[in-house]
Structures are given as structure tokens and as C-alpha cells.
Short mmCIF file of C-alpha atoms and ligand atoms in Angstrom, two decimals:
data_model
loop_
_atom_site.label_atom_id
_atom_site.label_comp_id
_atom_site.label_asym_id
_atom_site.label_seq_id
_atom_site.Cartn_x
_atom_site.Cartn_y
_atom_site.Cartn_z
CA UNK A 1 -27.00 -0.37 -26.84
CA UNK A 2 -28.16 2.08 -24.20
CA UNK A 3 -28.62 2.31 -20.26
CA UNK A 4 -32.03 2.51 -20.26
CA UNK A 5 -32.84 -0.49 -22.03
CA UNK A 6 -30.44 -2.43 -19.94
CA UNK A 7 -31.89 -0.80 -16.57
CA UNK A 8 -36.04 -2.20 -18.60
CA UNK A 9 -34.71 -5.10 -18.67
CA UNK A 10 -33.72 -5.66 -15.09
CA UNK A 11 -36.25 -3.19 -13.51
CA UNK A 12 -39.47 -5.74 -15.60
CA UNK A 13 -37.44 -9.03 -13.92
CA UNK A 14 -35.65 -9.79 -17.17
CA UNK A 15 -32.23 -11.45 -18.00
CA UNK A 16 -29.69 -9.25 -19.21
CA UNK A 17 -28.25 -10.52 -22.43
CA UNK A 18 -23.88 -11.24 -21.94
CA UNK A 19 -23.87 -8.04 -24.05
CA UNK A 20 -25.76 -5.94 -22.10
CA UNK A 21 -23.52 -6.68 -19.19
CA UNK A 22 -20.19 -5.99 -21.32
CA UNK A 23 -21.56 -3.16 -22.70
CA UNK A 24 -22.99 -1.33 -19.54
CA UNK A 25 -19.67 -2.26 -17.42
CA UNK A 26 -17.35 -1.27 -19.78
CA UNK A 27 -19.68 1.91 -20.74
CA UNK A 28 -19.81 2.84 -16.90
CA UNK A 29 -15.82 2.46 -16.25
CA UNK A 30 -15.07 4.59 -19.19
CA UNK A 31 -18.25 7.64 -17.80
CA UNK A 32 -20.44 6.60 -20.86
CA UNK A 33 -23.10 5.27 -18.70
CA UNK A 34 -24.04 8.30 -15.91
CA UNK A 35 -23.73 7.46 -12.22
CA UNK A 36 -27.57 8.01 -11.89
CA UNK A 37 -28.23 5.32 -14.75
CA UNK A 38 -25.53 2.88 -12.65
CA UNK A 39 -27.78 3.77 -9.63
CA UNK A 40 -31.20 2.82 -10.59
CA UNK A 41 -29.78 -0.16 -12.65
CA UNK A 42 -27.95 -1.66 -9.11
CA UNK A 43 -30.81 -1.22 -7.12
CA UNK A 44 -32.83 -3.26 -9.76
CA UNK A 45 -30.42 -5.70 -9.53
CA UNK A 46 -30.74 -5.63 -5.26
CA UNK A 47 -34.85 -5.68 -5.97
CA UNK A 48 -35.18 -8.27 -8.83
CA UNK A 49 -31.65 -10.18 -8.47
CA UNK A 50 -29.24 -11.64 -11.17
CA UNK A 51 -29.21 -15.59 -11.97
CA UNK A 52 -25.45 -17.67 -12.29
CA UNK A 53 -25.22 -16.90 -15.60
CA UNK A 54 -25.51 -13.32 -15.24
CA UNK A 55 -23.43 -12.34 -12.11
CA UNK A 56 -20.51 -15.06 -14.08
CA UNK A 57 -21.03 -13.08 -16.72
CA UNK A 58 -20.61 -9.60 -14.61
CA UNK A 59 -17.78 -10.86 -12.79
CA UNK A 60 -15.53 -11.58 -15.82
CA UNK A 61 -17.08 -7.83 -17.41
CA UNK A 62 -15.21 -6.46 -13.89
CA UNK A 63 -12.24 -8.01 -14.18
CA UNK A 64 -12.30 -7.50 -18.37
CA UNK A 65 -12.06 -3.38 -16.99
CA UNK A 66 -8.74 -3.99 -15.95
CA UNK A 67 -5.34 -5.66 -15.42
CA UNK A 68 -4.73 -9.24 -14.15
CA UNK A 69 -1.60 -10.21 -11.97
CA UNK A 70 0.09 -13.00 -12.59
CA UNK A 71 2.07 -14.62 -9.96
CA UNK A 72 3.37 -17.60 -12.22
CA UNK A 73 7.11 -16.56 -11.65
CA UNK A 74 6.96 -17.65 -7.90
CA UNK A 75 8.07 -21.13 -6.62
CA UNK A 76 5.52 -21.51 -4.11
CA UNK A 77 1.59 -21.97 -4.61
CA UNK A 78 -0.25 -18.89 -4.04
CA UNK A 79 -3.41 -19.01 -1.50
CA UNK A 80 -5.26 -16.50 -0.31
CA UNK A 81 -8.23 -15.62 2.28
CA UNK A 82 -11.17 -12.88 1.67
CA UNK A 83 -13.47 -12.31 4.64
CA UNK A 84 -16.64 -10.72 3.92
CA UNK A 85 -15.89 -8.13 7.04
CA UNK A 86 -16.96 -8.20 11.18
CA UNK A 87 -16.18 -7.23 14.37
CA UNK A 88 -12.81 -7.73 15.88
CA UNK A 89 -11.81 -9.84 12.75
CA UNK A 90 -8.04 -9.29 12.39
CA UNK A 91 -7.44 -12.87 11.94
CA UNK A 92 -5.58 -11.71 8.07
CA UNK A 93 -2.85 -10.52 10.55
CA UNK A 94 -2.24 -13.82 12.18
CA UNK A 95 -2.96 -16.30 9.31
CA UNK A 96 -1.11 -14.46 6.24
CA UNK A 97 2.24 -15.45 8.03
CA UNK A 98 1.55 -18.45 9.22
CA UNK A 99 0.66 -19.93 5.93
CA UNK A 100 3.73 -18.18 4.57
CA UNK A 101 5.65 -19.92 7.29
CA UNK A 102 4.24 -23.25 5.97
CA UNK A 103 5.59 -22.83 2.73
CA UNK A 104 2.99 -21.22 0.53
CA UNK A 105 2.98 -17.81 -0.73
CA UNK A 106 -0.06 -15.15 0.50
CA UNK A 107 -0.91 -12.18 -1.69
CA UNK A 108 -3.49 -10.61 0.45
CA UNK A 109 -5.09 -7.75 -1.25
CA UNK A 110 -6.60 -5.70 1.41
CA UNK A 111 -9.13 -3.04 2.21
CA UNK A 112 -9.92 -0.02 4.88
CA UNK A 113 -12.75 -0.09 7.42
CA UNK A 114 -16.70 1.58 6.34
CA UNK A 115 -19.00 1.81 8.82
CA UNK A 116 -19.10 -0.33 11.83
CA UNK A 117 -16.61 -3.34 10.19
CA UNK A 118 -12.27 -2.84 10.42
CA UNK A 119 -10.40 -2.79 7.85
CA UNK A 120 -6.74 -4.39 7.82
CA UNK A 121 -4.89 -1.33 6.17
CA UNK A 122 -6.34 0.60 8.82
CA UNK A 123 -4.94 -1.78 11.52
CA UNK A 124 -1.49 -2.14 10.11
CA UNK A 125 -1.24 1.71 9.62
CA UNK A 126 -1.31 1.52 13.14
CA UNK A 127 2.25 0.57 13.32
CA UNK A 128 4.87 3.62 12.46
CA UNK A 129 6.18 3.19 9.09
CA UNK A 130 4.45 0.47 7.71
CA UNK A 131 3.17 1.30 4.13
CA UNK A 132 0.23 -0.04 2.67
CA UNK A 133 0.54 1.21 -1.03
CA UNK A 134 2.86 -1.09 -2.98
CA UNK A 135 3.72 -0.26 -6.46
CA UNK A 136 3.07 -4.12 -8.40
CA UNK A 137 6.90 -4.99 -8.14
CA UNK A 138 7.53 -4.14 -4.87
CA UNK A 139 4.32 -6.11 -4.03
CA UNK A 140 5.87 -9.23 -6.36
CA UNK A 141 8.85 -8.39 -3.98
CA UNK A 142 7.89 -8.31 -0.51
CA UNK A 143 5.76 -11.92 -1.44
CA UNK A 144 8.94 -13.49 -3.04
CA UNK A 145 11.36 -12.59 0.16
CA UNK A 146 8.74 -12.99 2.76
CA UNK A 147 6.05 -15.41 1.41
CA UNK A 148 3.72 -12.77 2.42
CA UNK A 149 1.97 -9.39 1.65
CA UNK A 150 -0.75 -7.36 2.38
CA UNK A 151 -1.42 -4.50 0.76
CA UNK A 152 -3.78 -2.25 -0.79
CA UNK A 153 -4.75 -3.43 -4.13
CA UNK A 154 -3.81 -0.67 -7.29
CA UNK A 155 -5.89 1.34 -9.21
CA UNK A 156 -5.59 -1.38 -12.36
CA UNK A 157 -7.33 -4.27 -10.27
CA UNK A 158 -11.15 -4.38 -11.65
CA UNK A 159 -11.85 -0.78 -11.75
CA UNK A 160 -15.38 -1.12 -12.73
CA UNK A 161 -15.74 -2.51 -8.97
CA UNK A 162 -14.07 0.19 -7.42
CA UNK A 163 -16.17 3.14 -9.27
CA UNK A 164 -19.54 0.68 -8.79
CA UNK A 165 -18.78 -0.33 -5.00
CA UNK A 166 -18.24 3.75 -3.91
CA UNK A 167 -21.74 4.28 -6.24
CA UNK A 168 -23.31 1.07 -3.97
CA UNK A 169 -22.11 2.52 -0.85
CA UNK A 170 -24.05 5.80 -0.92
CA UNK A 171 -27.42 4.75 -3.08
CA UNK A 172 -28.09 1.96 -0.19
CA UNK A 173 -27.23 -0.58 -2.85
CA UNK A 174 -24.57 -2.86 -0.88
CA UNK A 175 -26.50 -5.71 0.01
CA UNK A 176 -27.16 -7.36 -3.14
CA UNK A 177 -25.75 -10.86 -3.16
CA UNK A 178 -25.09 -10.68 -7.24
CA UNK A 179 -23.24 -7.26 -6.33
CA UNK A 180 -21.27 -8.14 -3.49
CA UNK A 181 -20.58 -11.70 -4.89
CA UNK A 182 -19.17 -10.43 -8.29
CA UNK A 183 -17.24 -7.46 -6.69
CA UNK A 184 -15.23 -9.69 -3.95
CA UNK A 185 -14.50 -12.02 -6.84
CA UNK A 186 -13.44 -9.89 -9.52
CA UNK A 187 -10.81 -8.74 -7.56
CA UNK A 188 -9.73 -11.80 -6.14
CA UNK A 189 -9.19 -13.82 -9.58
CA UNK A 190 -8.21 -10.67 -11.14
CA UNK A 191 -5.13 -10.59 -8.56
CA UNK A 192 -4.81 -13.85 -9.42
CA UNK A 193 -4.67 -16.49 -6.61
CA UNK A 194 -4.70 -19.97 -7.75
CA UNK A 195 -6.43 -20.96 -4.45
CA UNK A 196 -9.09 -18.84 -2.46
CA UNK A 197 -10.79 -19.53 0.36
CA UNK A 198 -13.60 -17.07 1.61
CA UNK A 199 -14.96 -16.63 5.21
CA UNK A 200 -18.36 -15.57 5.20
CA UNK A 201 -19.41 -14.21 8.48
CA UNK A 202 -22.75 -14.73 9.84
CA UNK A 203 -24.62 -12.87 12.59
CA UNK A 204 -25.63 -9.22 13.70
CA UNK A 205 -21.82 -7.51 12.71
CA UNK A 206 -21.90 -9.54 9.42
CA UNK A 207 -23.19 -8.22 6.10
CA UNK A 208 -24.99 -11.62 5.77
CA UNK A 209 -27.61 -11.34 9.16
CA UNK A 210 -28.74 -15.23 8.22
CA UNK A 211 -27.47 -18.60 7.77
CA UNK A 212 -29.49 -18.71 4.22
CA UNK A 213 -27.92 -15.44 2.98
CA UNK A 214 -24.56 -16.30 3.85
CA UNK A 215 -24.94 -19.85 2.33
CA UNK A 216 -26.21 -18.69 -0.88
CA UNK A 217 -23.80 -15.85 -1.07
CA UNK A 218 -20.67 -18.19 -0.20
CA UNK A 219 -21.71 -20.81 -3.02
CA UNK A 220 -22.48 -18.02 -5.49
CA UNK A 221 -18.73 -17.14 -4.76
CA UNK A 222 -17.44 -20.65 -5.16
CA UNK A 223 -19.35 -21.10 -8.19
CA UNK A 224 -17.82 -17.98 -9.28
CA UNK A 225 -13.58 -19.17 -8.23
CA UNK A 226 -14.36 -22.83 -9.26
CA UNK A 227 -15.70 -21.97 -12.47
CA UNK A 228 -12.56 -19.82 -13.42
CA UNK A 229 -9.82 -22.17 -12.25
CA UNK A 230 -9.68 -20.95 -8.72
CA UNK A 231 -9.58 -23.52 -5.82
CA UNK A 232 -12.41 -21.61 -3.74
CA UNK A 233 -13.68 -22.91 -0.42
CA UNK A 234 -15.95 -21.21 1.98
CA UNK A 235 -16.21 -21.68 5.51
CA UNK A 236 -19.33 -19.62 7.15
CA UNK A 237 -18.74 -18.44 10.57
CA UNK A 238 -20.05 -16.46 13.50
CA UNK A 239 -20.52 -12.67 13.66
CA UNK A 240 -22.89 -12.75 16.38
CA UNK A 241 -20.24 -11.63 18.77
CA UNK A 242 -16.93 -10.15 18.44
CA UNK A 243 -13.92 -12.28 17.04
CA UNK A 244 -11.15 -12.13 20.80
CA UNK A 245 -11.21 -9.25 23.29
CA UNK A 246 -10.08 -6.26 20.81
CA UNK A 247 -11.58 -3.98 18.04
CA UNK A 248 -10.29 -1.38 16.62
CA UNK A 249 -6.93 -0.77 14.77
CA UNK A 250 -3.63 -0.73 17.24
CA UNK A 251 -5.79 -3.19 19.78
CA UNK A 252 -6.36 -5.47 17.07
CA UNK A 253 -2.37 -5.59 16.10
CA UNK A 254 -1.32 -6.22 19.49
CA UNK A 255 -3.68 -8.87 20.03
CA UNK A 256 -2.60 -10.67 16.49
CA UNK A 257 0.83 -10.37 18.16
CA UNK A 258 -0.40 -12.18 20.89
CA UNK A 259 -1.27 -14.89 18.50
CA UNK A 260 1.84 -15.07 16.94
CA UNK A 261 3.90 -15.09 20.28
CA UNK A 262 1.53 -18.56 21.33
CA UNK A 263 -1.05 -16.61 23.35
CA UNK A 264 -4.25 -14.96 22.49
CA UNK A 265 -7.61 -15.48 22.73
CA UNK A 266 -9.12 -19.06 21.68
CA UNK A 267 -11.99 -18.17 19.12
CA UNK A 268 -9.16 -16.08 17.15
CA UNK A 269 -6.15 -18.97 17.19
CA UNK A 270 -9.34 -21.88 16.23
CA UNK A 271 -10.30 -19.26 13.50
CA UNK A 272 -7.00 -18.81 12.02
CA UNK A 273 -5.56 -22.31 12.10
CA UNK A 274 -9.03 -23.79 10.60
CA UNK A 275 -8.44 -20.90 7.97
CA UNK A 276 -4.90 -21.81 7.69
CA UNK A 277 -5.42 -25.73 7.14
CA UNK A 278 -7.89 -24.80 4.74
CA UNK A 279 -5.66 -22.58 2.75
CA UNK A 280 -2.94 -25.27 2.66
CA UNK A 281 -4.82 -27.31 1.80
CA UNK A 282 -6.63 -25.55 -1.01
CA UNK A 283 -2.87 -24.99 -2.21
CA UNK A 284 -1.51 -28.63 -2.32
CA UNK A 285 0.44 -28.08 0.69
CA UNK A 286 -1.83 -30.98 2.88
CA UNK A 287 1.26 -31.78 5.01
CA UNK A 288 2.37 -28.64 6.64
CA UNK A 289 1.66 -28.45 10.22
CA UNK A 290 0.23 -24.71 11.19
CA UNK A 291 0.19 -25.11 14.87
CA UNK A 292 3.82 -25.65 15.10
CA UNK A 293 4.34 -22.96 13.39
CA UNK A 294 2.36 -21.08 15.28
CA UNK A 295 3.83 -22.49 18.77
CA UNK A 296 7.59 -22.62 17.01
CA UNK A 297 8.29 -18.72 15.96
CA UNK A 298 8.40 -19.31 12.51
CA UNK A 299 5.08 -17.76 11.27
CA UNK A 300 6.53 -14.68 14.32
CA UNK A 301 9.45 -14.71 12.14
CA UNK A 302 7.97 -14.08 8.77
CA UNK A 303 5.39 -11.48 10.01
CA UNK A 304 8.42 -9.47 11.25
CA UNK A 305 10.22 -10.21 7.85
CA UNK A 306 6.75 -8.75 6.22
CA UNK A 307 6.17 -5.80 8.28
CA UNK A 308 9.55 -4.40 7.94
CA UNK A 309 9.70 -5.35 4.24
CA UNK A 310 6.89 -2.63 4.34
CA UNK A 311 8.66 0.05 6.07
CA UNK A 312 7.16 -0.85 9.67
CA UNK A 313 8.90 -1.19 12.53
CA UNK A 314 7.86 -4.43 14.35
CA UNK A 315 9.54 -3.87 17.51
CA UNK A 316 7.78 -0.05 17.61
CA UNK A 317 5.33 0.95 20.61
CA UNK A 318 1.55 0.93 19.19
CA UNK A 319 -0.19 3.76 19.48
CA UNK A 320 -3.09 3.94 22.70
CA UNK A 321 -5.45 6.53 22.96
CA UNK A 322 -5.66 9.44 25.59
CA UNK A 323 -8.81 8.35 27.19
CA UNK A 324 -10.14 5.84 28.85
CA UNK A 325 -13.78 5.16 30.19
CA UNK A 326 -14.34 1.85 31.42
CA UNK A 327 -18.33 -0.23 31.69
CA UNK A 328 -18.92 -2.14 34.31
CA UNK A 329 -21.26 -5.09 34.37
CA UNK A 330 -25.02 -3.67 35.92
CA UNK A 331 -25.43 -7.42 37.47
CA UNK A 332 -23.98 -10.65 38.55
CA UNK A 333 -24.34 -13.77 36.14
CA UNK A 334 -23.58 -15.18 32.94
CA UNK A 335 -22.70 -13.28 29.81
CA UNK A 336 -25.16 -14.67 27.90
CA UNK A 337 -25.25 -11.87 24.60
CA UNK A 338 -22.62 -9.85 23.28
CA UNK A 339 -23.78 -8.27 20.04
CA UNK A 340 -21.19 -7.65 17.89
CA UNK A 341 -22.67 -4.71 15.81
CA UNK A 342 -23.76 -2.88 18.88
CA UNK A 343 -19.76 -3.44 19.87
CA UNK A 344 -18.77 -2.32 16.54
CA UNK A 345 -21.20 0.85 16.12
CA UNK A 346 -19.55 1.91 19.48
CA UNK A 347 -15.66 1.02 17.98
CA UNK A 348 -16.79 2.80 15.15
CA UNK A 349 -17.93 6.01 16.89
CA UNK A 350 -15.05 6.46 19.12
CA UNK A 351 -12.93 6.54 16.40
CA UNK A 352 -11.84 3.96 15.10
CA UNK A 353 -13.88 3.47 11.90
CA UNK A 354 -14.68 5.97 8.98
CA UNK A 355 -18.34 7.55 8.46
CA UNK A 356 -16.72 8.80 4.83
CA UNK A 357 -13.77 7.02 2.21
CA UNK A 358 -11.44 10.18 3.41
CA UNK A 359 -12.00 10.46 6.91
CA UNK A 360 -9.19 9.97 9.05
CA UNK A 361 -9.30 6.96 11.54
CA UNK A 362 -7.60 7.10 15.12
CA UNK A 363 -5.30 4.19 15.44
CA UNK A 364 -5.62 3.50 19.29
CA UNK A 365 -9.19 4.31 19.77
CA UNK A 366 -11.89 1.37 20.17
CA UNK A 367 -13.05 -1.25 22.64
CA UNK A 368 -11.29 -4.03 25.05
CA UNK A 369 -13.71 -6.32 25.98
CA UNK A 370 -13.04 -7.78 29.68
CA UNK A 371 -15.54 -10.74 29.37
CA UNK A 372 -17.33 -12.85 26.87
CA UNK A 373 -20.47 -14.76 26.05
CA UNK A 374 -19.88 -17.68 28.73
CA UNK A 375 -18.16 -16.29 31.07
CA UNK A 376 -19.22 -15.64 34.54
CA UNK A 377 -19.56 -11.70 36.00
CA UNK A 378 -20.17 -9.95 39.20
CA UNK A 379 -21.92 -6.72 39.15
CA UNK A 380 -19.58 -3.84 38.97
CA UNK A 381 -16.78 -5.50 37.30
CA UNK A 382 -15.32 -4.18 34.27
CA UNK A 383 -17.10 -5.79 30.99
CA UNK A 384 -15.44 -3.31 28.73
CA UNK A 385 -13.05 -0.50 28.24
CA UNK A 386 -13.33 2.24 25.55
CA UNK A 387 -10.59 3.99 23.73
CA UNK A 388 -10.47 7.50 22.20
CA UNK A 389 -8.05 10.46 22.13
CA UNK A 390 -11.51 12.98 21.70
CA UNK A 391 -13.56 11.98 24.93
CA UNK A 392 -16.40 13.67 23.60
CA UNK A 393 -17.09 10.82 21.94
CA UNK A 394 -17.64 8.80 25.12
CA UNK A 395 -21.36 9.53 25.07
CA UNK A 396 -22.12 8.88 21.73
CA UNK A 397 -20.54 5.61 21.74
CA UNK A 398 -21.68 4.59 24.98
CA UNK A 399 -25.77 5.15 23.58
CA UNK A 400 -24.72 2.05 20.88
CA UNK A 401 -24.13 -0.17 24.00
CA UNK A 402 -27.21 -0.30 26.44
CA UNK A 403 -28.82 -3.12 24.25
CA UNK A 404 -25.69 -4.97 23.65
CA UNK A 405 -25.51 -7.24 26.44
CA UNK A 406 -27.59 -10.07 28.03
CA UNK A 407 -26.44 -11.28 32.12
CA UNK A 408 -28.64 -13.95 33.09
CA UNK A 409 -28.73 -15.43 36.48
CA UNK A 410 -25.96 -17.35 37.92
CA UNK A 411 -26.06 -21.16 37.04
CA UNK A 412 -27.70 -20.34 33.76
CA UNK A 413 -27.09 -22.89 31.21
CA UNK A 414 -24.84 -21.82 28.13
CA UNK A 415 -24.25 -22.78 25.13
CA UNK A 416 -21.89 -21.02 22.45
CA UNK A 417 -22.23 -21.16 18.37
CA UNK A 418 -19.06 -23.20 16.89
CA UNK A 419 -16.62 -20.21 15.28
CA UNK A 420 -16.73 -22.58 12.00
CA UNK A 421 -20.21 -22.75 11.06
CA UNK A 422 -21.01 -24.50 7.82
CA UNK A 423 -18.07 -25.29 4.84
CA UNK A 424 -19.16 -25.10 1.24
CA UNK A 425 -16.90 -25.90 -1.13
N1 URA B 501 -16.54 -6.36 0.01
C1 URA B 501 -16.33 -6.10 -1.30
O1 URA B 501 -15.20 -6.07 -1.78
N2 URA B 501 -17.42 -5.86 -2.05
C2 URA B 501 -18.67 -5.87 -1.58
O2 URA B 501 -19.59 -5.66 -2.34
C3 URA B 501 -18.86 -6.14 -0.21
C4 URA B 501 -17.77 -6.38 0.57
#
């Protein structure tokens, strides 16, 4: 076997043979198979595409590079959420103790922000102490005592995905359904869940821009769970506008607190209790009853429980930024538009995302939004606020934000997307 037979066969529209794909994964993890070769073989694969059998076949290769985890010993059902990344979308905070609190057990593997989505290490770094690196016992630890953890996932969990999604993210190679369908899932039954359920976001801060894409790349990934004795749902919903009033890291964790203490903004409690139900659901558990344990304390309870289990401090003072600089709206009306990448790109550029793996991120930098699609404004009013400790940023950000808004005259009719778009399951 060699790479550039296996990158013939893709780049003349052919089916790679099961051992091609074994070979060429496990050839690649162990630095057989050059980055280069990797390279022009995955953008092949984004030109020309993989069928079922392949990316099944590619999925189980990625988790074959690895370990699997094995959460047998617990006596609770494990359940667990992916989203496939957006704007504002800290709804893992909320919904990971709340579904603990309901009596299932969450081991939620979790990633740092890229570019203009969050990531939920980055948002619970924002609280002193907490720890995101868990070595697999104290992970097996934390879930037993608290029903819940979220961490980062080790270096043994489908390490063919992690050298292949770093090689993806610089060779413009990321938006391949096969890829991004085989890399979610090799980690998730790798870390092995016996029920998944995946939110696939939709809209201009989503990966998936369409309502096609993201259906075809949520039932690719059910296919995928289903088909190795996962319970996988998917629900598709919107990323045309920012999930509640925050992004970025420490706004994001006091809003999820928000949640947890009964308040918060609707879109993010409908999100995380439809989430939630489906999780239980997906678990066995079809008679627990999230909203009172949202509205009782209990899923409160367990997220203190988690964070401190982690070495955070729940009762600490977040982080804010230095500076403030605050947009007012240029007109009175409704909010008609308010695009979440544009929202993001300016989170992102004030600090609160990474342009590079090893950049730093600022934890109380980002954006407050004061008003939302719907909502009536009058001109001069604050629409948003932005965050940063280096207010040289201000200007930089603000040039993201010009097109992101629509105010149409007052009495205009309105009429919001559903958060829950489509379920596939
Ligand atoms: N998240 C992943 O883990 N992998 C991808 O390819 C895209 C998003």
C-alpha cells in the first residue's frame, strides 16, 4: 500500500477499498504517511466526497488509532450532547447539570474556541481554579460524585482526528461533511456514550450555512452512532443569530448561571430543556422532569458540585474586561437581522477567540447584546456593548459589525425561525 495510490483513487472519484482507509489512517497517526500526502488526500475527499460505507469505515479507522473509555462501572446511563459550534452557544454549561440532576450521568468531552465559534474550556477557564485537564480517573471521578463532567478529552481519544483536524484546519480542508462527520464521531463513541444526541446548527455562525448541509451532515452522524450501538439523535437548529444576549467566555458563564438560578434568556432555557428531554430520553430516563429541576436548584446544585470537583470556585467573581465601548442603534424600528457570524467575527477580534491553537484568549472580553431580532429600538439606544482589556481592538472589531444588523420601520411585521429546527433521528 502507498499514499499515492490511495490519494488516485479519491482524486479520479473512486471508492477507497476498507484497506486503504486502515492503512492510510493508521500510516498517518504513526508519520508513515507525510502531512503533504494527508493534505492533498483530504481535500480530495472535500472535492469528490466519501459514500456511507467509506466515512463508517474511516470513523471506526479513527477510533481503531486509539483508546476507548468505558463507562460500564457507573449506575446511571450515560448521555451526552455534541454541538457542531456557534455563536453565543454555551448551552453545555446549563444542560450537562441539569441532566445530571435528573438522574443520568454526562461525560461531556469538550473543546476550545477557533475562529469566530466559543469553545466551552475556554468559557469555564474563565472561572479561577477550575481545571479542564482531567487525568481518565479523576474524569471517572468527578462523573461518579457529581453525575457530571466536562473536560478536555486526553491525548488517547482518536488521535488520528486530532493530528488530521489541526492538518484540516490550516489546508482549508474543514468543511467536508465525510471529515467533519467521522471526526465528531470518532471521538464521541470512542469516549463511549451509550446515548448521543448532536445539535447541528444552521445559519451564517454555523459550519453548516444551509438546511440541506446540515440535514445531510446530521444523518451521516446518526447513521454513524446508530450503526455502532449509540442512541444518536439530531436536532438542527438556528445559527442565524446569536444563542441569548452574551458571547464570549466569562459573559457566557454568567449568563448559564442565570439559567441555572431560573432566569436567563428564553431561546437559551427552550434550547437546553429541548436538548435535555432529548438526552433523557435517548438514555431511558423518559420520566424525569427537567424544568423542575431547572426551577427547583437541583441541576444549581450539581453544577456547583461539578465546578468545584474541578478546582473552581463557584461562588468566585468572573473576570470583566477593562474596556468598554458601547453601539447604539443608527434608527428607530424593529430588529429585524442580527447576524451571528458578523457578532462572532467581532467577539472573536476583541479577544475572546483564538486566530492560532496556542494563542491566549481573554476571559472577559466579547459582546452583550442589548436587543434582539424582534424587538423594538429607538435610535440611539444601546444595541450592543463590547468587551476587551486591549481597546485597540475596538476598531477592528467594530469594522465586522456595520453589515450585521437590519432596523426596519416601526410596525414592521416579524417573524422569528423556531430555535429547534428539524429532528433526525
Ligand atoms: N468539530 C470536530 O470535532 N470536528 C470537525 O471536523 C468539525 C467540528
Amino acid at each position: 500500500m502507498d499514499a499515492i495510490s490511495v490519494i488516485r483513487t479519491k482524486r479520479d472519484r473512486g471508492e477507497l477499498t476498507p484497506e486503504q482507509i486502515d492503512w492510510v489512517i493508521d500510516a498517518y497517526t504513526r508519520g508513515e504517511v507525510a502531512d503533504e500526502q494527508m493534505s492533498a488526500l483530504a481535500m480530495a475527499i472535500l472535492l469528490n466526497g466519501m459514500n456511507r460505507t467509506e466515512i463508517a469505515r474511516w470513523t471506526a479507522a479513527m477510533i481503531a488509532s486509539g483508546e476507548r473509555m468505558n463507562f460500564d462501572a457507573l449506575s446511571r446511563p450515560t448521555t451526552d450532547k455534541h454541538s457542531t459550534g456557534g455563536v453565543g452557544d454555551k448551552i453545555t454549561l446549563p444542560l450537562a447539570p441539569l441532566v445530571a440532576a435528573c438522574g443520568a450521568a454526562v461525560p461531556q468531552l469538550s473543546g476550545r474556541g477557533l475562529g469566530h465559534t466559543g469553545g466551552t474550556l475556554d468559557k469555564l477557564e474563565s472561572i479561577p481554579g477550575w481545571r479542564a485537564h482531567l487525568s481518565n480517573e479523576e474524569m471517572l471521578t468527578v462523573l461518579d460524585t457529581t453525575g457530571a463532567v466536562i473536560c478536555a478529552a486526553g491525548d488517547g481519544l482518536a488521535p488520528a482526528d486530532k493530528k488530521l483536524y489541526a492538518l484540516r484546519d490550516v489546508t482549508g480542508t474543514v468543511e467536508a461533511i465525510p471529515l467533519i462527520a467521522s471526526s465528531i464521531m470518532s471521538k464521541k463513541i470512542a469516549e463511549g456514550t451509550g446515548a448521543l444526541v448532536l445539535d447541528v446548527k444552521v445559519g451564517s455562525g454555523a459550519f453548516m450555512k444551509t438546511i440541506e448541509d446540515a440535514r445531510e451532515l446530521a444523518s451521516t452522524m446518526v447513521a454513524l452512532g446508530t450503526d455502532s450501538g449509540v442512541r444518536t439523535v439530531a436536532l438542527l437548529t438556528d445559527m442565524s443569530t446569536p444563542l441569548g444576549l452574551t458571547a464570549g467566555n466569562a459573559l457566557e458563564v454568567r449568563e448559564s448561571v442565570e439559567v441555572l438560578a431560573g432566569g436567563g434568556p428564553q431561546d437559551v432555557i427552550d434550547l437546553t430543556l429541548a436538548l435535555a428531554r432529548e438526552m433523557l430520553d435517548a438514555a431511558g430516563l423518559k420520566d424525569a422532569d427537567p424544568e423542575k429541576a431547572l426551577s427547583d436548584g437541583s441541576a444549581m446544585d450539581v453544577w456547583r458540585r461539578m465546578i468545584s470537583a474541578q478546582g473552581g470556585d463557584p461562588d468566585a467573581t468572573l473576570p470583566t474586561a477593562r474596556e468598554q465601548h458601547v453601539v447604539t442603534a443608527p434608527a428607530s424600528g424593529v430588529l429585524t437581522r442580527l447576524d451571528a457570524y458578523d457578532v462572532g467575527v467581532a467577539a472573536w477580534r476583541l479577544g475572546a477567540g483564538r486566530a492560532r491553537k496556542e494563542d491566549p484568549v481573554q476571559a472577559g472580553a466579547g459582546i452583550e447584546l442589548h436587543a434582539k431580532p424582534g424587538d423594538t429600538v429607538t435610535a440611539g439606544q444601546p444595541l450592543m456593548t463590547l468587551h476587551t482589556d486591549t481597546p485597540e481592538k475596538f476598531d477592528y472589531a467594530l469594522k465586522a459589525l456595520p453589515e450585521a444588523y437590519d432596523i426596519a420601520p416601526a410596525g414592521t411585521s416579524f417573524s422569528a425561525l423556531p430555535v429547534v429546527r428539524e429532528r433526525i433521528a
